[in-house]
Amino acid sequence: MPPPGTDLHRLMTRFPRAGTVDWIGLRPARDVPMREVDAVEAVAGAGLVGDRYGGGSGKRGVTLIQAEHLPAIAALAGHAAVAAATLRRNLVVSGIVLAALRGNRFRIGEVLLEGTDSCDPCSRMEAALGEGGYNAMRGMGGLCARILEGGTLRLGDRVEWVAA
């Protein structure tokens, strides 16, 4: 992040509006369908209760994907649409650019998170989306985030950048 007070810092910390959580899913185990939920408990330093990564190191405590990218991924993979569960991210978020949250703190409802890294697609996307599915998702795989302050994540929660 550029130093505070610079023009670039001002540009990188301005958002036209808050985002919204549109979908929540949990991966109970490897190679099983996602479980769609209306709310989930986020544990600081770990992950989401009921998700297979819930007890992990925390760098990938929550995975997010941009709702606006779902139609593009579907089109590039040759599908009319793609279900959020197919892409195996925990949260689908609309209205705010997730790439701008990488390396930054942000709040979803009562939960404070920090964007840690891009959530690149894995080889499983070939099976999920068909041949070329991995490349159809490249650059649009979303964001991994660490949970800094836990709480409950809910459908409809606001997603907002937070000054460090």
mmCIF file with all atom_site columns, C-alpha atoms in Angstrom:
data_model
loop_
_atom_site.group_PDB
_atom_site.id
_atom_site.type_symbol
_atom_site.label_atom_id
_atom_site.label_alt_id
_atom_site.label_comp_id
_atom_site.label_asym_id
_atom_site.label_entity_id
_atom_site.label_seq_id
_atom_site.pdbx_PDB_ins_code
_atom_site.Cartn_x
_atom_site.Cartn_y
_atom_site.Cartn_z
_atom_site.occupancy
_atom_site.B_iso_or_equiv
_atom_site.pdbx_formal_charge
_atom_site.auth_seq_id
_atom_site.auth_comp_id
_atom_site.auth_asym_id
_atom_site.auth_atom_id
_atom_site.pdbx_PDB_model_num
ATOM 1   C CA . MET A 1 1   ? 0.000   0.000   0.000   1.00 0.00 ? 1   MET A CA 1
ATOM 2   C CA . PRO A 1 2   ? 1.376   3.425   -0.864  1.00 0.00 ? 2   PRO A CA 1
ATOM 3   C CA . PRO A 1 3   ? 2.052   5.824   2.016   1.00 0.00 ? 3   PRO A CA 1
ATOM 4   C CA . PRO A 1 4   ? -1.022  7.550   3.490   1.00 0.00 ? 4   PRO A CA 1
ATOM 5   C CA . GLY A 1 5   ? -1.647  11.022  2.139   1.00 0.00 ? 5   GLY A CA 1
ATOM 6   C CA . THR A 1 6   ? -0.427  10.222  -1.370  1.00 0.00 ? 6   THR A CA 1
ATOM 7   C CA . ASP A 1 7   ? -2.704  10.406  -4.396  1.00 0.00 ? 7   ASP A CA 1
ATOM 8   C CA . LEU A 1 8   ? -2.244  6.684   -5.061  1.00 0.00 ? 8   LEU A CA 1
ATOM 9   C CA . HIS A 1 9   ? -3.196  5.809   -1.466  1.00 0.00 ? 9   HIS A CA 1
ATOM 10  C CA . ARG A 1 10  ? -6.360  7.909   -1.787  1.00 0.00 ? 10  ARG A CA 1
ATOM 11  C CA . LEU A 1 11  ? -7.248  6.154   -5.040  1.00 0.00 ? 11  LEU A CA 1
ATOM 12  C CA . MET A 1 12  ? -6.613  2.693   -3.608  1.00 0.00 ? 12  MET A CA 1
ATOM 13  C CA . THR A 1 13  ? -8.747  3.287   -0.520  1.00 0.00 ? 13  THR A CA 1
ATOM 14  C CA . ARG A 1 14  ? -11.821 4.794   -2.166  1.00 0.00 ? 14  ARG A CA 1
ATOM 15  C CA . PHE A 1 15  ? -14.714 2.555   -3.058  1.00 0.00 ? 15  PHE A CA 1
ATOM 16  C CA . PRO A 1 16  ? -17.908 3.673   -4.789  1.00 0.00 ? 16  PRO A CA 1
ATOM 17  C CA . ARG A 1 17  ? -20.026 1.616   -2.380  1.00 0.00 ? 17  ARG A CA 1
ATOM 18  C CA . ALA A 1 18  ? -19.971 -1.267  0.053   1.00 0.00 ? 18  ALA A CA 1
ATOM 19  C CA . GLY A 1 19  ? -20.293 -4.801  -1.218  1.00 0.00 ? 19  GLY A CA 1
ATOM 20  C CA . THR A 1 20  ? -22.773 -7.481  -0.177  1.00 0.00 ? 20  THR A CA 1
ATOM 21  C CA . VAL A 1 21  ? -22.537 -11.174 0.710   1.00 0.00 ? 21  VAL A CA 1
ATOM 22  C CA . ASP A 1 22  ? -24.775 -12.970 -1.812  1.00 0.00 ? 22  ASP A CA 1
ATOM 23  C CA . TRP A 1 23  ? -23.994 -16.628 -1.033  1.00 0.00 ? 23  TRP A CA 1
ATOM 24  C CA . ILE A 1 24  ? -22.292 -18.656 1.715   1.00 0.00 ? 24  ILE A CA 1
ATOM 25  C CA . GLY A 1 25  ? -21.040 -22.209 1.323   1.00 0.00 ? 25  GLY A CA 1
ATOM 26  C CA . LEU A 1 26  ? -19.058 -24.689 3.380   1.00 0.00 ? 26  LEU A CA 1
ATOM 27  C CA . ARG A 1 27  ? -16.831 -27.542 2.217   1.00 0.00 ? 27  ARG A CA 1
ATOM 28  C CA . PRO A 1 28  ? -17.438 -30.214 4.881   1.00 0.00 ? 28  PRO A CA 1
ATOM 29  C CA . ALA A 1 29  ? -14.787 -32.559 3.419   1.00 0.00 ? 29  ALA A CA 1
ATOM 30  C CA . ARG A 1 30  ? -12.724 -33.118 0.299   1.00 0.00 ? 30  ARG A CA 1
ATOM 31  C CA . ASP A 1 31  ? -14.667 -34.249 -2.770  1.00 0.00 ? 31  ASP A CA 1
ATOM 32  C CA . VAL A 1 32  ? -18.120 -33.719 -1.268  1.00 0.00 ? 32  VAL A CA 1
ATOM 33  C CA . PRO A 1 33  ? -20.698 -31.161 -2.396  1.00 0.00 ? 33  PRO A CA 1
ATOM 34  C CA . MET A 1 34  ? -20.698 -27.711 -0.856  1.00 0.00 ? 34  MET A CA 1
ATOM 35  C CA . ARG A 1 35  ? -23.299 -27.049 1.830   1.00 0.00 ? 35  ARG A CA 1
ATOM 36  C CA . GLU A 1 36  ? -25.141 -23.747 1.311   1.00 0.00 ? 36  GLU A CA 1
ATOM 37  C CA . VAL A 1 37  ? -25.964 -21.850 4.519   1.00 0.00 ? 37  VAL A CA 1
ATOM 38  C CA . ASP A 1 38  ? -27.537 -18.518 5.492   1.00 0.00 ? 38  ASP A CA 1
ATOM 39  C CA . ALA A 1 39  ? -24.986 -17.799 8.233   1.00 0.00 ? 39  ALA A CA 1
ATOM 40  C CA . VAL A 1 40  ? -21.742 -19.248 9.622   1.00 0.00 ? 40  VAL A CA 1
ATOM 41  C CA . GLU A 1 41  ? -19.468 -18.643 12.596  1.00 0.00 ? 41  GLU A CA 1
ATOM 42  C CA . ALA A 1 42  ? -16.019 -17.276 11.691  1.00 0.00 ? 42  ALA A CA 1
ATOM 43  C CA . VAL A 1 43  ? -13.248 -18.088 14.196  1.00 0.00 ? 43  VAL A CA 1
ATOM 44  C CA . ALA A 1 44  ? -10.311 -15.675 14.491  1.00 0.00 ? 44  ALA A CA 1
ATOM 45  C CA . GLY A 1 45  ? -7.007  -17.204 13.400  1.00 0.00 ? 45  GLY A CA 1
ATOM 46  C CA . ALA A 1 46  ? -8.731  -20.301 12.036  1.00 0.00 ? 46  ALA A CA 1
ATOM 47  C CA . GLY A 1 47  ? -11.677 -20.401 9.656   1.00 0.00 ? 47  GLY A CA 1
ATOM 48  C CA . LEU A 1 48  ? -15.365 -21.132 9.327   1.00 0.00 ? 48  LEU A CA 1
ATOM 49  C CA . VAL A 1 49  ? -17.079 -23.625 11.632  1.00 0.00 ? 49  VAL A CA 1
ATOM 50  C CA . GLY A 1 50  ? -18.134 -26.631 9.549   1.00 0.00 ? 50  GLY A CA 1
ATOM 51  C CA . ASP A 1 51  ? -15.663 -25.977 6.731   1.00 0.00 ? 51  ASP A CA 1
ATOM 52  C CA . ARG A 1 52  ? -12.852 -28.466 6.121   1.00 0.00 ? 52  ARG A CA 1
ATOM 53  C CA . TYR A 1 53  ? -10.326 -25.618 6.406   1.00 0.00 ? 53  TYR A CA 1
ATOM 54  C CA . GLY A 1 54  ? -11.957 -24.319 9.604   1.00 0.00 ? 54  GLY A CA 1
ATOM 55  C CA . GLY A 1 55  ? -9.180  -25.443 11.911  1.00 0.00 ? 55  GLY A CA 1
ATOM 56  C CA . GLY A 1 56  ? -6.291  -24.407 9.677   1.00 0.00 ? 56  GLY A CA 1
ATOM 57  C CA . SER A 1 57  ? -3.543  -21.854 10.031  1.00 0.00 ? 57  SER A CA 1
ATOM 58  C CA . GLY A 1 58  ? -5.851  -19.009 9.149   1.00 0.00 ? 58  GLY A CA 1
ATOM 59  C CA . LYS A 1 59  ? -4.178  -17.571 6.026   1.00 0.00 ? 59  LYS A CA 1
ATOM 60  C CA . ARG A 1 60  ? -6.944  -19.215 4.004   1.00 0.00 ? 60  ARG A CA 1
ATOM 61  C CA . GLY A 1 61  ? -9.623  -18.988 6.689   1.00 0.00 ? 61  GLY A CA 1
ATOM 62  C CA . VAL A 1 62  ? -12.215 -17.731 4.207   1.00 0.00 ? 62  VAL A CA 1
ATOM 63  C CA . THR A 1 63  ? -12.279 -17.825 0.413   1.00 0.00 ? 63  THR A CA 1
ATOM 64  C CA . LEU A 1 64  ? -14.265 -15.248 -1.541  1.00 0.00 ? 64  LEU A CA 1
ATOM 65  C CA . ILE A 1 65  ? -15.196 -14.840 -5.180  1.00 0.00 ? 65  ILE A CA 1
ATOM 66  C CA . GLN A 1 66  ? -16.625 -11.881 -7.065  1.00 0.00 ? 66  GLN A CA 1
ATOM 67  C CA . ALA A 1 67  ? -20.284 -12.389 -8.084  1.00 0.00 ? 67  ALA A CA 1
ATOM 68  C CA . GLU A 1 68  ? -19.679 -10.269 -11.174 1.00 0.00 ? 68  GLU A CA 1
ATOM 69  C CA . HIS A 1 69  ? -17.079 -12.829 -12.354 1.00 0.00 ? 69  HIS A CA 1
ATOM 70  C CA . LEU A 1 70  ? -19.450 -15.819 -12.344 1.00 0.00 ? 70  LEU A CA 1
ATOM 71  C CA . PRO A 1 71  ? -21.025 -14.994 -15.738 1.00 0.00 ? 71  PRO A CA 1
ATOM 72  C CA . ALA A 1 72  ? -17.574 -14.382 -17.248 1.00 0.00 ? 72  ALA A CA 1
ATOM 73  C CA . ILE A 1 73  ? -16.243 -17.715 -15.943 1.00 0.00 ? 73  ILE A CA 1
ATOM 74  C CA . ALA A 1 74  ? -19.349 -19.465 -17.270 1.00 0.00 ? 74  ALA A CA 1
ATOM 75  C CA . ALA A 1 75  ? -18.974 -17.859 -20.705 1.00 0.00 ? 75  ALA A CA 1
ATOM 76  C CA . LEU A 1 76  ? -15.276 -18.672 -20.935 1.00 0.00 ? 76  LEU A CA 1
ATOM 77  C CA . ALA A 1 77  ? -15.956 -22.283 -19.902 1.00 0.00 ? 77  ALA A CA 1
ATOM 78  C CA . GLY A 1 78  ? -18.749 -22.579 -22.481 1.00 0.00 ? 78  GLY A CA 1
ATOM 79  C CA . HIS A 1 79  ? -21.680 -22.712 -20.044 1.00 0.00 ? 79  HIS A CA 1
ATOM 80  C CA . ALA A 1 80  ? -24.844 -20.635 -19.834 1.00 0.00 ? 80  ALA A CA 1
ATOM 81  C CA . ALA A 1 81  ? -24.266 -20.204 -16.083 1.00 0.00 ? 81  ALA A CA 1
ATOM 82  C CA . VAL A 1 82  ? -22.133 -21.581 -13.273 1.00 0.00 ? 82  VAL A CA 1
ATOM 83  C CA . ALA A 1 83  ? -23.407 -22.239 -9.749  1.00 0.00 ? 83  ALA A CA 1
ATOM 84  C CA . ALA A 1 84  ? -21.446 -20.677 -6.896  1.00 0.00 ? 84  ALA A CA 1
ATOM 85  C CA . ALA A 1 85  ? -20.991 -24.093 -5.249  1.00 0.00 ? 85  ALA A CA 1
ATOM 86  C CA . THR A 1 86  ? -19.208 -25.389 -8.351  1.00 0.00 ? 86  THR A CA 1
ATOM 87  C CA . LEU A 1 87  ? -16.307 -22.977 -7.760  1.00 0.00 ? 87  LEU A CA 1
ATOM 88  C CA . ARG A 1 88  ? -15.902 -24.078 -4.097  1.00 0.00 ? 88  ARG A CA 1
ATOM 89  C CA . ARG A 1 89  ? -15.402 -20.641 -2.529  1.00 0.00 ? 89  ARG A CA 1
ATOM 90  C CA . ASN A 1 90  ? -16.988 -19.837 0.845   1.00 0.00 ? 90  ASN A CA 1
ATOM 91  C CA . LEU A 1 91  ? -18.465 -16.460 -0.015  1.00 0.00 ? 91  LEU A CA 1
ATOM 92  C CA . VAL A 1 92  ? -19.820 -14.893 -3.170  1.00 0.00 ? 92  VAL A CA 1
ATOM 93  C CA . VAL A 1 93  ? -19.603 -11.112 -2.849  1.00 0.00 ? 93  VAL A CA 1
ATOM 94  C CA . SER A 1 94  ? -21.010 -8.432  -5.147  1.00 0.00 ? 94  SER A CA 1
ATOM 95  C CA . GLY A 1 95  ? -20.555 -4.690  -5.437  1.00 0.00 ? 95  GLY A CA 1
ATOM 96  C CA . ILE A 1 96  ? -16.935 -4.326  -4.293  1.00 0.00 ? 96  ILE A CA 1
ATOM 97  C CA . VAL A 1 97  ? -13.750 -5.319  -6.124  1.00 0.00 ? 97  VAL A CA 1
ATOM 98  C CA . LEU A 1 98  ? -12.155 -8.169  -4.168  1.00 0.00 ? 98  LEU A CA 1
ATOM 99  C CA . ALA A 1 99  ? -8.758  -7.671  -5.825  1.00 0.00 ? 99  ALA A CA 1
ATOM 100 C CA . ALA A 1 100 ? -8.618  -4.223  -4.183  1.00 0.00 ? 100 ALA A CA 1
ATOM 101 C CA . LEU A 1 101 ? -8.928  -5.878  -0.752  1.00 0.00 ? 101 LEU A CA 1
ATOM 102 C CA . ARG A 1 102 ? -5.796  -8.013  -1.150  1.00 0.00 ? 102 ARG A CA 1
ATOM 103 C CA . GLY A 1 103 ? -3.286  -6.953  1.512   1.00 0.00 ? 103 GLY A CA 1
ATOM 104 C CA . ASN A 1 104 ? -5.947  -4.852  3.223   1.00 0.00 ? 104 ASN A CA 1
ATOM 105 C CA . ARG A 1 105 ? -8.343  -5.178  6.112   1.00 0.00 ? 105 ARG A CA 1
ATOM 106 C CA . PHE A 1 106 ? -12.051 -5.307  5.496   1.00 0.00 ? 106 PHE A CA 1
ATOM 107 C CA . ARG A 1 107 ? -15.173 -5.982  7.478   1.00 0.00 ? 107 ARG A CA 1
ATOM 108 C CA . ILE A 1 108 ? -18.034 -8.285  6.592   1.00 0.00 ? 108 ILE A CA 1
ATOM 109 C CA . GLY A 1 109 ? -20.801 -7.581  9.063   1.00 0.00 ? 109 GLY A CA 1
ATOM 110 C CA . GLU A 1 110 ? -19.202 -8.039  12.491  1.00 0.00 ? 110 GLU A CA 1
ATOM 111 C CA . VAL A 1 111 ? -16.181 -10.008 11.220  1.00 0.00 ? 111 VAL A CA 1
ATOM 112 C CA . LEU A 1 112 ? -12.814 -8.320  10.555  1.00 0.00 ? 112 LEU A CA 1
ATOM 113 C CA . LEU A 1 113 ? -10.698 -9.929  7.830   1.00 0.00 ? 113 LEU A CA 1
ATOM 114 C CA . GLU A 1 114 ? -7.450  -9.325  6.002   1.00 0.00 ? 114 GLU A CA 1
ATOM 115 C CA . GLY A 1 115 ? -7.013  -10.231 2.332   1.00 0.00 ? 115 GLY A CA 1
ATOM 116 C CA . THR A 1 116 ? -3.945  -12.500 2.194   1.00 0.00 ? 116 THR A CA 1
ATOM 117 C CA . ASP A 1 117 ? -3.620  -13.747 -1.374  1.00 0.00 ? 117 ASP A CA 1
ATOM 118 C CA . SER A 1 118 ? -5.356  -14.470 -4.639  1.00 0.00 ? 118 SER A CA 1
ATOM 119 C CA . CYS A 1 119 ? -7.454  -17.615 -4.565  1.00 0.00 ? 119 CYS A CA 1
ATOM 120 C CA . ASP A 1 120 ? -6.190  -19.214 -7.743  1.00 0.00 ? 120 ASP A CA 1
ATOM 121 C CA . PRO A 1 121 ? -8.147  -22.037 -9.354  1.00 0.00 ? 121 PRO A CA 1
ATOM 122 C CA . CYS A 1 122 ? -7.034  -25.611 -8.795  1.00 0.00 ? 122 CYS A CA 1
ATOM 123 C CA . SER A 1 123 ? -6.914  -28.580 -11.149 1.00 0.00 ? 123 SER A CA 1
ATOM 124 C CA . ARG A 1 124 ? -10.357 -29.664 -9.890  1.00 0.00 ? 124 ARG A CA 1
ATOM 125 C CA . MET A 1 125 ? -11.867 -26.922 -12.053 1.00 0.00 ? 125 MET A CA 1
ATOM 126 C CA . GLU A 1 126 ? -11.183 -29.102 -15.122 1.00 0.00 ? 126 GLU A CA 1
ATOM 127 C CA . ALA A 1 127 ? -13.651 -31.667 -13.785 1.00 0.00 ? 127 ALA A CA 1
ATOM 128 C CA . ALA A 1 128 ? -16.078 -29.055 -12.471 1.00 0.00 ? 128 ALA A CA 1
ATOM 129 C CA . LEU A 1 129 ? -16.195 -26.828 -15.566 1.00 0.00 ? 129 LEU A CA 1
ATOM 130 C CA . GLY A 1 130 ? -14.910 -29.145 -18.283 1.00 0.00 ? 130 GLY A CA 1
ATOM 131 C CA . GLU A 1 131 ? -11.778 -29.006 -20.389 1.00 0.00 ? 131 GLU A CA 1
ATOM 132 C CA . GLY A 1 132 ? -10.161 -25.574 -20.046 1.00 0.00 ? 132 GLY A CA 1
ATOM 133 C CA . GLY A 1 133 ? -12.029 -24.849 -16.795 1.00 0.00 ? 133 GLY A CA 1
ATOM 134 C CA . TYR A 1 134 ? -8.785  -24.022 -15.002 1.00 0.00 ? 134 TYR A CA 1
ATOM 135 C CA . ASN A 1 135 ? -7.936  -21.356 -17.574 1.00 0.00 ? 135 ASN A CA 1
ATOM 136 C CA . ALA A 1 136 ? -11.530 -20.081 -17.668 1.00 0.00 ? 136 ALA A CA 1
ATOM 137 C CA . MET A 1 137 ? -11.115 -19.128 -14.001 1.00 0.00 ? 137 MET A CA 1
ATOM 138 C CA . ARG A 1 138 ? -7.601  -17.687 -14.151 1.00 0.00 ? 138 ARG A CA 1
ATOM 139 C CA . GLY A 1 139 ? -7.519  -14.142 -12.869 1.00 0.00 ? 139 GLY A CA 1
ATOM 140 C CA . MET A 1 140 ? -11.042 -14.518 -11.470 1.00 0.00 ? 140 MET A CA 1
ATOM 141 C CA . GLY A 1 141 ? -10.529 -17.112 -8.728  1.00 0.00 ? 141 GLY A CA 1
ATOM 142 C CA . GLY A 1 142 ? -11.151 -14.649 -5.922  1.00 0.00 ? 142 GLY A CA 1
ATOM 143 C CA . LEU A 1 143 ? -9.433  -13.850 -2.646  1.00 0.00 ? 143 LEU A CA 1
ATOM 144 C CA . CYS A 1 144 ? -8.208  -15.743 0.418   1.00 0.00 ? 144 CYS A CA 1
ATOM 145 C CA . ALA A 1 145 ? -8.600  -13.976 3.748   1.00 0.00 ? 145 ALA A CA 1
ATOM 146 C CA . ARG A 1 146 ? -7.463  -14.352 7.345   1.00 0.00 ? 146 ARG A CA 1
ATOM 147 C CA . ILE A 1 147 ? -10.044 -13.859 10.111  1.00 0.00 ? 147 ILE A CA 1
ATOM 148 C CA . LEU A 1 148 ? -8.721  -11.239 12.543  1.00 0.00 ? 148 LEU A CA 1
ATOM 149 C CA . GLU A 1 149 ? -11.876 -10.831 14.652  1.00 0.00 ? 149 GLU A CA 1
ATOM 150 C CA . GLY A 1 150 ? -14.473 -13.571 14.636  1.00 0.00 ? 150 GLY A CA 1
ATOM 151 C CA . GLY A 1 151 ? -18.234 -13.442 14.646  1.00 0.00 ? 151 GLY A CA 1
ATOM 152 C CA . THR A 1 152 ? -21.138 -14.497 12.489  1.00 0.00 ? 152 THR A CA 1
ATOM 153 C CA . LEU A 1 153 ? -21.147 -13.999 8.715   1.00 0.00 ? 153 LEU A CA 1
ATOM 154 C CA . ARG A 1 154 ? -24.643 -13.664 7.242   1.00 0.00 ? 154 ARG A CA 1
ATOM 155 C CA . LEU A 1 155 ? -26.246 -13.413 3.826   1.00 0.00 ? 155 LEU A CA 1
ATOM 156 C CA . GLY A 1 156 ? -26.730 -9.743  3.012   1.00 0.00 ? 156 GLY A CA 1
ATOM 157 C CA . ASP A 1 157 ? -23.872 -8.532  5.246   1.00 0.00 ? 157 ASP A CA 1
ATOM 158 C CA . ARG A 1 158 ? -22.057 -5.426  4.033   1.00 0.00 ? 158 ARG A CA 1
ATOM 159 C CA . VAL A 1 159 ? -18.466 -5.781  2.832   1.00 0.00 ? 159 VAL A CA 1
ATOM 160 C CA . GLU A 1 160 ? -16.380 -2.664  3.545   1.00 0.00 ? 160 GLU A CA 1
ATOM 161 C CA . TRP A 1 161 ? -12.699 -1.698  3.395   1.00 0.00 ? 161 TRP A CA 1
ATOM 162 C CA . VAL A 1 162 ? -11.261 -0.765  6.812   1.00 0.00 ? 162 VAL A CA 1
ATOM 163 C CA . ALA A 1 163 ? -8.297  1.540   7.410   1.00 0.00 ? 163 ALA A CA 1
ATOM 164 C CA . ALA A 1 164 ? -5.432  -0.328  9.098   1.00 0.00 ? 164 ALA A CA 1
#
